[in-house]
Each structure stands twice: as structure tokens, then as C-alpha cells.
Amino acid sequence: MSRIRHFSDSQAALFAHDEVPEDAGPEAKGQPSYIRDHRARLRERFLVGGADALPDYEMLELVLFRAIPRRDVKPLARELLEVFGDFNAVLSAPASRLAEVKGVGDAVICELKIIEAAAHRLAQSRVMKKPVLSSWAALLEYCQTSMAHRDIEQFRVLFLDRKNVLIADELQARGTVDHVPVYPREVVKRALELNATAMILVHNHPSGDPTPSEADIVVTEQIQAAAEALGIVIHDHLIIGKSSEISFRSEGLL
């Protein structure tokens, strides 16, 4: 333990051992020294340098350590990245697709989904109950975190009060890989129920290309017409792609 004495006792304990489930078999009780040493080095690099010090596959290894306590997880980390593309895509992948990868069981899926849920909650905490128009970068980050890697289209509505504070973020509809049914009357009805005076519409394009379709433009016009009739403002409609987004307001479409 001499090389990590500069950490606190609680941090150093991370390097000493991995947790072993009480019902683990004899093969899980002993951990080869090369695996133990590799994990210690990786954790040390993360604690010293943060996430920027590690490539995607090593970040993924850190997540997999707890799910697979006594086996080298590097091959599985690389396989997941090969299948899904990048770290974020692995976390966002549906459980059913993750389970198709050899070596991925319930424990791995659970760990990945815990990290995904934590990321969503953290991003949401930066915008919920806050004036979103003055926190636009945080809003875009939240939308990217929540929707960029979904494999089906989702349509969300962010409801705002008179001070443009985000009071609710609700999933209105789920669709297919290239279509989601949206009913303008239901969107406006929900705004009235929440006493919202403004809305931001958000949906994703699983293809990765955020370019609006003709259907996107038409449904936005329909929602805007229904909202304006009741004095509700549509601030924007955001389309979220894999690595970028398009704003209807910025594009002159709203």
C-alpha cells in the first residue's frame, strides 16, 4: 500500500480488495495478483487525474469492477465499446441489447443502469426548478444526456412558469426508430393542468442526424397554434442527435 499512502484511509481501502458477494463460489474468492494490481493502478489514476485521465474502455472497466469482482473485465469493456460505439452509448443501451453481449449478465446491466440513472439525475438537477432560458447550456447538456443515445424516438415537453422556471419535464410519447406520435391537444391540455405558461418541445432522432423532417415542422406548427390560442408560449423545439442538436428558434422555424 506504500504507493497510495497519500490517499485517505477510505480511499486506500478501495485498492485493497473488491467486494465478494456472500453467495460467491470458491472460484470467486481468490483474485489473481495481476488483476488486483491492475485495478489498483486504474483506480489510482482515476482518483489523481479524474475521468480525463482515462480512455473510454478504462472508464468502463471501473464500472464493471463491482459487477465482476474476480475476473479481468478489459475484454468485455472493449467488446461493449465495439458493439455500441462509445461510453455513453453503452450506458444508454437497452437492457435487452446489452444482454446479447457475451459476458453481460444482470449484475453488469444493473451497474450500467445505475451509472446512467445517476448521470440523468445530476444533469436534471442543474435545470429543474431553475430559469432555463438563462441556463441554456445546462439545458442542452441535460437533453443530450437524457435522449441522445435512445434507440427509439421520444417526445418530451419541458413546462415553464411565468418566470421561465422549469416546473416539469414529462415524456409525452414514445415511438419507433423514426417516428413518434404526438397529439397537440394533449400537449396543451397538460400545460393547462400544470399552470404552465410556456413550453420547450424536445425530441430525439435515433439516426443521429438532428435535421428536422417535414413531419417535425408540421407538428410543431400545430402545437404552436394550439398553444397560442390559450396564451401559452412555445420557446423552442429542440431535436437531439447523437452529438449535436438543432433549435427551431435558431433555424427560423419557430
PDB file of C-alpha atoms in Angstrom:
ATOM      1  CA  MET A   1       0.000   0.000   0.000  1.00  0.00           C
ATOM      2  CA  SER A   2       3.004   2.333   0.133  1.00  0.00           C
ATOM      3  CA  ARG A   3       2.430   3.906  -3.270  1.00  0.00           C
ATOM      4  CA  ILE A   4      -1.067   5.170  -2.359  1.00  0.00           C
ATOM      5  CA  ARG A   5      -0.479   6.405   1.177  1.00  0.00           C
ATOM      6  CA  HIS A   6      -1.230   9.951   0.041  1.00  0.00           C
ATOM      7  CA  PHE A   7      -4.927   8.970  -0.117  1.00  0.00           C
ATOM      8  CA  SER A   8      -7.284   8.849   2.831  1.00  0.00           C
ATOM      9  CA  ASP A   9      -7.886   5.545   4.593  1.00  0.00           C
ATOM     10  CA  SER A  10     -11.298   5.228   2.964  1.00  0.00           C
ATOM     11  CA  GLN A  11      -9.824   5.823  -0.498  1.00  0.00           C
ATOM     12  CA  ALA A  12      -6.958   3.431   0.098  1.00  0.00           C
ATOM     13  CA  ALA A  13      -9.451   0.752   1.085  1.00  0.00           C
ATOM     14  CA  LEU A  14     -10.715   0.839  -2.483  1.00  0.00           C
ATOM     15  CA  PHE A  15      -7.404  -0.509  -3.678  1.00  0.00           C
ATOM     16  CA  ALA A  16      -7.066  -3.242  -1.081  1.00  0.00           C
ATOM     17  CA  HIS A  17      -9.837  -5.520  -2.279  1.00  0.00           C
ATOM     18  CA  ASP A  18     -13.046  -5.813  -4.231  1.00  0.00           C
ATOM     19  CA  GLU A  19     -16.259  -6.831  -2.610  1.00  0.00           C
ATOM     20  CA  VAL A  20     -17.095 -10.525  -2.835  1.00  0.00           C
ATOM     21  CA  PRO A  21     -20.784 -11.486  -2.748  1.00  0.00           C
ATOM     22  CA  GLU A  22     -21.696 -13.666   0.216  1.00  0.00           C
ATOM     23  CA  ASP A  23     -23.004 -16.372  -2.112  1.00  0.00           C
ATOM     24  CA  ALA A  24     -19.920 -16.335  -4.351  1.00  0.00           C
ATOM     25  CA  GLY A  25     -18.429 -19.732  -5.159  1.00  0.00           C
ATOM     26  CA  PRO A  26     -14.860 -20.827  -4.367  1.00  0.00           C
ATOM     27  CA  GLU A  27     -13.628 -19.627  -7.772  1.00  0.00           C
ATOM     28  CA  ALA A  28     -14.583 -16.037  -6.865  1.00  0.00           C
ATOM     29  CA  LYS A  29     -12.782 -15.955  -3.524  1.00  0.00           C
ATOM     30  CA  GLY A  30      -9.270 -15.630  -4.905  1.00  0.00           C
ATOM     31  CA  GLN A  31      -8.226 -12.852  -7.239  1.00  0.00           C
ATOM     32  CA  PRO A  32      -5.041 -13.153  -9.321  1.00  0.00           C
ATOM     33  CA  SER A  33      -2.472 -10.556  -8.290  1.00  0.00           C
ATOM     34  CA  TYR A  34      -2.162  -9.131 -11.812  1.00  0.00           C
ATOM     35  CA  ILE A  35      -5.891  -8.308 -11.811  1.00  0.00           C
ATOM     36  CA  ARG A  36      -5.725  -6.846  -8.323  1.00  0.00           C
ATOM     37  CA  ASP A  37      -2.710  -4.707  -9.243  1.00  0.00           C
ATOM     38  CA  HIS A  38      -4.297  -3.537 -12.497  1.00  0.00           C
ATOM     39  CA  ARG A  39      -7.441  -2.453 -10.674  1.00  0.00           C
ATOM     40  CA  ALA A  40      -5.425  -0.616  -8.049  1.00  0.00           C
ATOM     41  CA  ARG A  41      -3.452   1.263 -10.695  1.00  0.00           C
ATOM     42  CA  LEU A  42      -6.593   2.162 -12.633  1.00  0.00           C
ATOM     43  CA  ARG A  43      -8.390   3.458  -9.562  1.00  0.00           C
ATOM     44  CA  GLU A  44      -5.331   5.471  -8.550  1.00  0.00           C
ATOM     45  CA  ARG A  45      -5.141   7.092 -11.984  1.00  0.00           C
ATOM     46  CA  PHE A  46      -8.823   7.969 -11.797  1.00  0.00           C
ATOM     47  CA  LEU A  47      -8.564   9.485  -8.313  1.00  0.00           C
ATOM     48  CA  VAL A  48      -5.488  11.515  -9.279  1.00  0.00           C
ATOM     49  CA  GLY A  49      -6.416  12.584 -12.812  1.00  0.00           C
ATOM     50  CA  GLY A  50     -10.177  12.207 -12.972  1.00  0.00           C
ATOM     51  CA  ALA A  51     -12.129  10.944 -15.961  1.00  0.00           C
ATOM     52  CA  ASP A  52      -9.934  12.891 -18.410  1.00  0.00           C
ATOM     53  CA  ALA A  53      -7.013  10.635 -17.477  1.00  0.00           C
ATOM     54  CA  LEU A  54      -8.780   7.511 -18.749  1.00  0.00           C
ATOM     55  CA  PRO A  55      -9.965   6.429 -22.205  1.00  0.00           C
ATOM     56  CA  ASP A  56     -13.488   5.075 -22.597  1.00  0.00           C
ATOM     57  CA  TYR A  57     -12.539   1.422 -22.171  1.00  0.00           C
ATOM     58  CA  GLU A  58     -10.834   2.075 -18.843  1.00  0.00           C
ATOM     59  CA  MET A  59     -13.750   4.147 -17.569  1.00  0.00           C
ATOM     60  CA  LEU A  60     -15.958   1.217 -18.488  1.00  0.00           C
ATOM     61  CA  GLU A  61     -13.629  -1.152 -16.662  1.00  0.00           C
ATOM     62  CA  LEU A  62     -14.112   0.888 -13.474  1.00  0.00           C
ATOM     63  CA  VAL A  63     -17.871   0.434 -13.774  1.00  0.00           C
ATOM     64  CA  LEU A  64     -17.530  -3.297 -14.448  1.00  0.00           C
ATOM     65  CA  PHE A  65     -15.230  -3.957 -11.475  1.00  0.00           C
ATOM     66  CA  ARG A  66     -18.100  -4.154  -8.985  1.00  0.00           C
ATOM     67  CA  ALA A  67     -20.276  -6.309 -11.221  1.00  0.00           C
ATOM     68  CA  ILE A  68     -17.461  -8.783 -11.956  1.00  0.00           C
ATOM     69  CA  PRO A  69     -15.258  -8.852  -8.827  1.00  0.00           C
ATOM     70  CA  ARG A  70     -12.741 -11.552  -9.713  1.00  0.00           C
ATOM     71  CA  ARG A  71     -12.207 -11.546 -13.471  1.00  0.00           C
ATOM     72  CA  ASP A  72     -10.335  -9.413 -15.995  1.00  0.00           C
ATOM     73  CA  VAL A  73     -13.002  -7.111 -17.424  1.00  0.00           C
ATOM     74  CA  LYS A  74     -10.878  -5.387 -20.087  1.00  0.00           C
ATOM     75  CA  PRO A  75     -12.006  -7.730 -22.907  1.00  0.00           C
ATOM     76  CA  LEU A  76     -15.660  -7.182 -22.004  1.00  0.00           C
ATOM     77  CA  ALA A  77     -15.184  -3.400 -21.843  1.00  0.00           C
ATOM     78  CA  ARG A  78     -13.631  -3.405 -25.316  1.00  0.00           C
ATOM     79  CA  GLU A  79     -16.373  -5.688 -26.665  1.00  0.00           C
ATOM     80  CA  LEU A  80     -19.112  -3.384 -25.351  1.00  0.00           C
ATOM     81  CA  LEU A  81     -17.457  -0.370 -26.951  1.00  0.00           C
ATOM     82  CA  GLU A  82     -17.070  -2.231 -30.236  1.00  0.00           C
ATOM     83  CA  VAL A  83     -20.767  -3.138 -30.235  1.00  0.00           C
ATOM     84  CA  PHE A  84     -22.227   0.190 -29.090  1.00  0.00           C
ATOM     85  CA  GLY A  85     -19.627   2.755 -30.142  1.00  0.00           C
ATOM     86  CA  ASP A  86     -18.704   4.806 -27.084  1.00  0.00           C
ATOM     87  CA  PHE A  87     -19.042   5.017 -23.305  1.00  0.00           C
ATOM     88  CA  ASN A  88     -22.296   6.985 -23.370  1.00  0.00           C
ATOM     89  CA  ALA A  89     -23.877   4.622 -25.866  1.00  0.00           C
ATOM     90  CA  VAL A  90     -23.021   1.628 -23.661  1.00  0.00           C
ATOM     91  CA  LEU A  91     -24.683   3.233 -20.646  1.00  0.00           C
ATOM     92  CA  SER A  92     -27.767   4.194 -22.669  1.00  0.00           C
ATOM     93  CA  ALA A  93     -28.194   0.855 -24.466  1.00  0.00           C
ATOM     94  CA  PRO A  94     -31.417  -1.025 -23.676  1.00  0.00           C
ATOM     95  CA  ALA A  95     -31.013  -3.888 -21.227  1.00  0.00           C
ATOM     96  CA  SER A  96     -32.212  -6.338 -23.872  1.00  0.00           C
ATOM     97  CA  ARG A  97     -29.398  -5.339 -26.246  1.00  0.00           C
ATOM     98  CA  LEU A  98     -26.778  -5.359 -23.509  1.00  0.00           C
ATOM     99  CA  ALA A  99     -27.817  -8.892 -22.591  1.00  0.00           C
ATOM    100  CA  GLU A 100     -26.989 -10.041 -26.124  1.00  0.00           C
ATOM    101  CA  VAL A 101     -23.283  -9.374 -25.491  1.00  0.00           C
ATOM    102  CA  LYS A 102     -21.449 -12.446 -24.225  1.00  0.00           C
ATOM    103  CA  GLY A 103     -20.376 -11.951 -20.626  1.00  0.00           C
ATOM    104  CA  VAL A 104     -23.089  -9.421 -19.773  1.00  0.00           C
ATOM    105  CA  GLY A 105     -25.467 -10.622 -17.073  1.00  0.00           C
ATOM    106  CA  ASP A 106     -27.893  -8.997 -14.661  1.00  0.00           C
ATOM    107  CA  ALA A 107     -25.105  -7.662 -12.439  1.00  0.00           C
ATOM    108  CA  VAL A 108     -23.396  -5.832 -15.317  1.00  0.00           C
ATOM    109  CA  ILE A 109     -26.679  -4.441 -16.623  1.00  0.00           C
ATOM    110  CA  CYS A 110     -27.586  -3.211 -13.144  1.00  0.00           C
ATOM    111  CA  GLU A 111     -24.256  -1.397 -12.685  1.00  0.00           C
ATOM    112  CA  LEU A 112     -24.502   0.266 -16.095  1.00  0.00           C
ATOM    113  CA  LYS A 113     -28.070   1.394 -15.476  1.00  0.00           C
ATOM    114  CA  ILE A 114     -27.185   2.783 -12.042  1.00  0.00           C
ATOM    115  CA  ILE A 115     -24.498   4.959 -13.647  1.00  0.00           C
ATOM    116  CA  GLU A 116     -26.905   6.043 -16.386  1.00  0.00           C
ATOM    117  CA  ALA A 117     -29.599   6.962 -13.867  1.00  0.00           C
ATOM    118  CA  ALA A 118     -27.096   8.905 -11.760  1.00  0.00           C
ATOM    119  CA  ALA A 119     -25.966  10.877 -14.830  1.00  0.00           C
ATOM    120  CA  HIS A 120     -29.568  11.726 -15.694  1.00  0.00           C
ATOM    121  CA  ARG A 121     -30.371  12.880 -12.176  1.00  0.00           C
ATOM    122  CA  LEU A 122     -27.261  15.014 -11.979  1.00  0.00           C
ATOM    123  CA  ALA A 123     -27.989  16.691 -15.315  1.00  0.00           C
ATOM    124  CA  GLN A 124     -31.642  17.207 -14.377  1.00  0.00           C
ATOM    125  CA  SER A 125     -30.727  18.776 -11.033  1.00  0.00           C
ATOM    126  CA  ARG A 126     -28.899  21.540 -12.906  1.00  0.00           C
ATOM    127  CA  VAL A 127     -32.051  22.669 -14.722  1.00  0.00           C
ATOM    128  CA  MET A 128     -35.092  21.620 -12.681  1.00  0.00           C
ATOM    129  CA  LYS A 129     -36.716  24.489 -10.733  1.00  0.00           C
ATOM    130  CA  LYS A 130     -34.310  26.922 -12.392  1.00  0.00           C
ATOM    131  CA  PRO A 131     -34.811  29.634 -15.055  1.00  0.00           C
ATOM    132  CA  VAL A 132     -33.910  27.610 -18.121  1.00  0.00           C
ATOM    133  CA  LEU A 133     -33.524  30.473 -20.600  1.00  0.00           C
ATOM    134  CA  SER A 134     -30.567  31.750 -18.574  1.00  0.00           C
ATOM    135  CA  SER A 135     -29.174  28.220 -18.160  1.00  0.00           C
ATOM    136  CA  TRP A 136     -29.410  27.173 -21.789  1.00  0.00           C
ATOM    137  CA  ALA A 137     -26.104  25.282 -21.896  1.00  0.00           C
ATOM    138  CA  ALA A 138     -27.147  23.187 -18.896  1.00  0.00           C
ATOM    139  CA  LEU A 139     -30.496  22.501 -20.557  1.00  0.00           C
ATOM    140  CA  LEU A 140     -28.837  21.288 -23.742  1.00  0.00           C
ATOM    141  CA  GLU A 141     -26.492  19.079 -21.705  1.00  0.00           C
ATOM    142  CA  TYR A 142     -29.473  17.587 -19.896  1.00  0.00           C
ATOM    143  CA  CYS A 143     -31.312  16.877 -23.149  1.00  0.00           C
ATOM    144  CA  GLN A 144     -28.212  15.289 -24.667  1.00  0.00           C
ATOM    145  CA  THR A 145     -27.662  13.131 -21.580  1.00  0.00           C
ATOM    146  CA  SER A 146     -31.291  12.018 -21.472  1.00  0.00           C
ATOM    147  CA  MET A 147     -32.035  11.430 -25.137  1.00  0.00           C
ATOM    148  CA  ALA A 148     -29.051  11.426 -27.496  1.00  0.00           C
ATOM    149  CA  HIS A 149     -28.446   7.662 -27.426  1.00  0.00           C
ATOM    150  CA  ARG A 150     -32.019   6.376 -27.290  1.00  0.00           C
ATOM    151  CA  ASP A 151     -32.779   3.794 -29.959  1.00  0.00           C
ATOM    152  CA  ILE A 152     -36.401   4.923 -30.398  1.00  0.00           C
ATOM    153  CA  GLU A 153     -37.862   8.404 -30.781  1.00  0.00           C
ATOM    154  CA  GLN A 154     -39.121  10.113 -27.652  1.00  0.00           C
ATOM    155  CA  PHE A 155     -41.061  13.349 -27.426  1.00  0.00           C
ATOM    156  CA  ARG A 156     -40.650  15.353 -24.223  1.00  0.00           C
ATOM    157  CA  VAL A 157     -42.153  18.631 -23.108  1.00  0.00           C
ATOM    158  CA  LEU A 158     -40.457  20.991 -20.664  1.00  0.00           C
ATOM    159  CA  PHE A 159     -43.121  23.066 -18.909  1.00  0.00           C
ATOM    160  CA  LEU A 160     -42.215  26.534 -17.622  1.00  0.00           C
ATOM    161  CA  ASP A 161     -43.932  29.013 -15.310  1.00  0.00           C
ATOM    162  CA  ARG A 162     -44.264  32.785 -15.775  1.00  0.00           C
ATOM    163  CA  LYS A 163     -40.627  33.305 -14.747  1.00  0.00           C
ATOM    164  CA  ASN A 164     -39.487  30.631 -17.215  1.00  0.00           C
ATOM    165  CA  VAL A 165     -38.585  28.321 -14.356  1.00  0.00           C
ATOM    166  CA  LEU A 166     -38.719  24.649 -15.340  1.00  0.00           C
ATOM    167  CA  ILE A 167     -41.576  23.152 -13.320  1.00  0.00           C
ATOM    168  CA  ALA A 168     -41.972  19.801 -15.082  1.00  0.00           C
ATOM    169  CA  ASP A 169     -40.218  17.611 -17.615  1.00  0.00           C
ATOM    170  CA  GLU A 170     -42.523  14.953 -18.980  1.00  0.00           C
ATOM    171  CA  LEU A 171     -42.248  12.240 -21.587  1.00  0.00           C
ATOM    172  CA  GLN A 172     -45.322  12.662 -23.769  1.00  0.00           C
ATOM    173  CA  ALA A 173     -44.814   9.838 -26.251  1.00  0.00           C
ATOM    174  CA  ARG A 174     -42.545   7.021 -27.384  1.00  0.00           C
ATOM    175  CA  GLY A 175     -42.377   5.845 -30.955  1.00  0.00           C
ATOM    176  CA  THR A 176     -40.252   3.811 -33.309  1.00  0.00           C
ATOM    177  CA  VAL A 177     -36.774   4.339 -34.712  1.00  0.00           C
ATOM    178  CA  ASP A 178     -38.025   7.127 -36.987  1.00  0.00           C
ATOM    179  CA  HIS A 179     -41.456   8.234 -35.798  1.00  0.00           C
ATOM    180  CA  VAL A 180     -43.226   9.254 -32.620  1.00  0.00           C
ATOM    181  CA  PRO A 181     -46.966  10.051 -32.416  1.00  0.00           C
ATOM    182  CA  VAL A 182     -47.636  13.500 -30.942  1.00  0.00           C
ATOM    183  CA  TYR A 183     -51.089  14.917 -30.195  1.00  0.00           C
ATOM    184  CA  PRO A 184     -51.059  18.732 -29.940  1.00  0.00           C
ATOM    185  CA  ARG A 185     -54.304  18.822 -27.981  1.00  0.00           C
ATOM    186  CA  GLU A 186     -52.874  16.545 -25.271  1.00  0.00           C
ATOM    187  CA  VAL A 187     -49.674  18.618 -25.018  1.00  0.00           C
ATOM    188  CA  VAL A 188     -51.627  21.839 -24.493  1.00  0.00           C
ATOM    189  CA  LYS A 189     -54.073  20.160 -22.106  1.00  0.00           C
ATOM    190  CA  ARG A 190     -51.174  19.044 -19.907  1.00  0.00           C
ATOM    191  CA  ALA A 191     -49.743  22.577 -19.887  1.00  0.00           C
ATOM    192  CA  LEU A 192     -53.053  23.874 -18.570  1.00  0.00           C
ATOM    193  CA  GLU A 193     -53.131  21.184 -15.874  1.00  0.00           C
ATOM    194  CA  LEU A 194     -49.681  22.283 -14.688  1.00  0.00           C
ATOM    195  CA  ASN A 195     -50.499  26.013 -14.933  1.00  0.00           C
ATOM    196  CA  ALA A 196     -47.563  26.335 -17.311  1.00  0.00           C
ATOM    197  CA  THR A 197     -47.313  29.499 -19.375  1.00  0.00           C
ATOM    198  CA  ALA A 198     -44.542  28.352 -21.711  1.00  0.00           C
ATOM    199  CA  MET A 199     -43.096  25.154 -23.135  1.00  0.00           C
ATOM    200  CA  ILE A 200     -39.958  23.829 -24.787  1.00  0.00           C
ATOM    201  CA  LEU A 201     -40.521  20.821 -27.034  1.00  0.00           C
ATOM    202  CA  VAL A 202     -37.760  18.223 -27.274  1.00  0.00           C
ATOM    203  CA  HIS A 203     -37.409  15.026 -29.247  1.00  0.00           C
ATOM    204  CA  ASN A 204     -34.549  12.852 -30.446  1.00  0.00           C
ATOM    205  CA  HIS A 205     -33.540  11.377 -33.767  1.00  0.00           C
ATOM    206  CA  PRO A 206     -32.084   7.882 -33.208  1.00  0.00           C
ATOM    207  CA  SER A 207     -30.418   8.107 -36.619  1.00  0.00           C
ATOM    208  CA  GLY A 208     -28.094  10.691 -35.080  1.00  0.00           C
ATOM    209  CA  ASP A 209     -28.964  13.406 -37.623  1.00  0.00           C
ATOM    210  CA  PRO A 210     -30.956  16.213 -35.934  1.00  0.00           C
ATOM    211  CA  THR A 211     -32.186  17.735 -39.216  1.00  0.00           C
ATOM    212  CA  PRO A 212     -35.963  18.389 -38.880  1.00  0.00           C
ATOM    213  CA  SER A 213     -38.273  16.322 -41.035  1.00  0.00           C
ATOM    214  CA  GLU A 214     -41.367  17.733 -42.694  1.00  0.00           C
ATOM    215  CA  ALA A 215     -43.447  15.925 -40.064  1.00  0.00           C
ATOM    216  CA  ASP A 216     -41.390  17.600 -37.301  1.00  0.00           C
ATOM    217  CA  ILE A 217     -42.138  21.015 -38.778  1.00  0.00           C
ATOM    218  CA  VAL A 218     -45.851  20.312 -39.231  1.00  0.00           C
ATOM    219  CA  VAL A 219     -46.438  19.012 -35.694  1.00  0.00           C
ATOM    220  CA  THR A 220     -44.513  21.972 -34.246  1.00  0.00           C
ATOM    221  CA  GLU A 221     -46.776  24.378 -36.139  1.00  0.00           C
ATOM    222  CA  GLN A 222     -49.839  22.519 -34.879  1.00  0.00           C
ATOM    223  CA  ILE A 223     -48.713  22.644 -31.253  1.00  0.00           C
ATOM    224  CA  GLN A 224     -47.759  26.304 -31.572  1.00  0.00           C
ATOM    225  CA  ALA A 225     -51.192  27.191 -32.989  1.00  0.00           C
ATOM    226  CA  ALA A 226     -52.997  25.313 -30.210  1.00  0.00           C
ATOM    227  CA  ALA A 227     -50.777  26.868 -27.533  1.00  0.00           C
ATOM    228  CA  GLU A 228     -51.066  30.438 -28.813  1.00  0.00           C
ATOM    229  CA  ALA A 229     -54.859  30.186 -28.767  1.00  0.00           C
ATOM    230  CA  LEU A 230     -54.589  29.706 -24.991  1.00  0.00           C
ATOM    231  CA  GLY A 231     -51.836  32.210 -24.357  1.00  0.00           C
ATOM    232  CA  ILE A 232     -49.063  29.621 -23.950  1.00  0.00           C
ATOM    233  CA  VAL A 233     -45.657  30.384 -25.456  1.00  0.00           C
ATOM    234  CA  ILE A 234     -43.532  27.840 -27.309  1.00  0.00           C
ATOM    235  CA  HIS A 235     -39.967  28.985 -26.683  1.00  0.00           C
ATOM    236  CA  ASP A 236     -38.305  26.366 -28.852  1.00  0.00           C
ATOM    237  CA  HIS A 237     -38.352  22.878 -30.288  1.00  0.00           C
ATOM    238  CA  LEU A 238     -35.054  21.035 -29.891  1.00  0.00           C
ATOM    239  CA  ILE A 239     -34.126  17.979 -31.939  1.00  0.00           C
ATOM    240  CA  ILE A 240     -31.401  15.945 -30.264  1.00  0.00           C
ATOM    241  CA  GLY A 241     -28.934  13.998 -32.393  1.00  0.00           C
ATOM    242  CA  LYS A 242     -26.054  11.782 -31.352  1.00  0.00           C
ATOM    243  CA  SER A 243     -23.557  14.602 -30.918  1.00  0.00           C
ATOM    244  CA  SER A 244     -25.422  17.796 -31.730  1.00  0.00           C
ATOM    245  CA  GLU A 245     -28.837  19.372 -31.642  1.00  0.00           C
ATOM    246  CA  ILE A 246     -30.930  21.728 -33.751  1.00  0.00           C
ATOM    247  CA  SER A 247     -33.044  24.575 -32.392  1.00  0.00           C
ATOM    248  CA  PHE A 248     -36.176  25.504 -34.353  1.00  0.00           C
ATOM    249  CA  ARG A 249     -35.860  29.026 -32.970  1.00  0.00           C
ATOM    250  CA  SER A 250     -32.273  29.404 -34.177  1.00  0.00           C
ATOM    251  CA  GLU A 251     -33.127  27.927 -37.568  1.00  0.00           C
ATOM    252  CA  GLY A 252     -36.031  30.350 -38.073  1.00  0.00           C
ATOM    253  CA  LEU A 253     -38.600  27.539 -37.980  1.00  0.00           C
ATOM    254  CA  LEU A 254     -40.466  28.887 -34.959  1.00  0.00           C
TER     255      LEU A 254
END
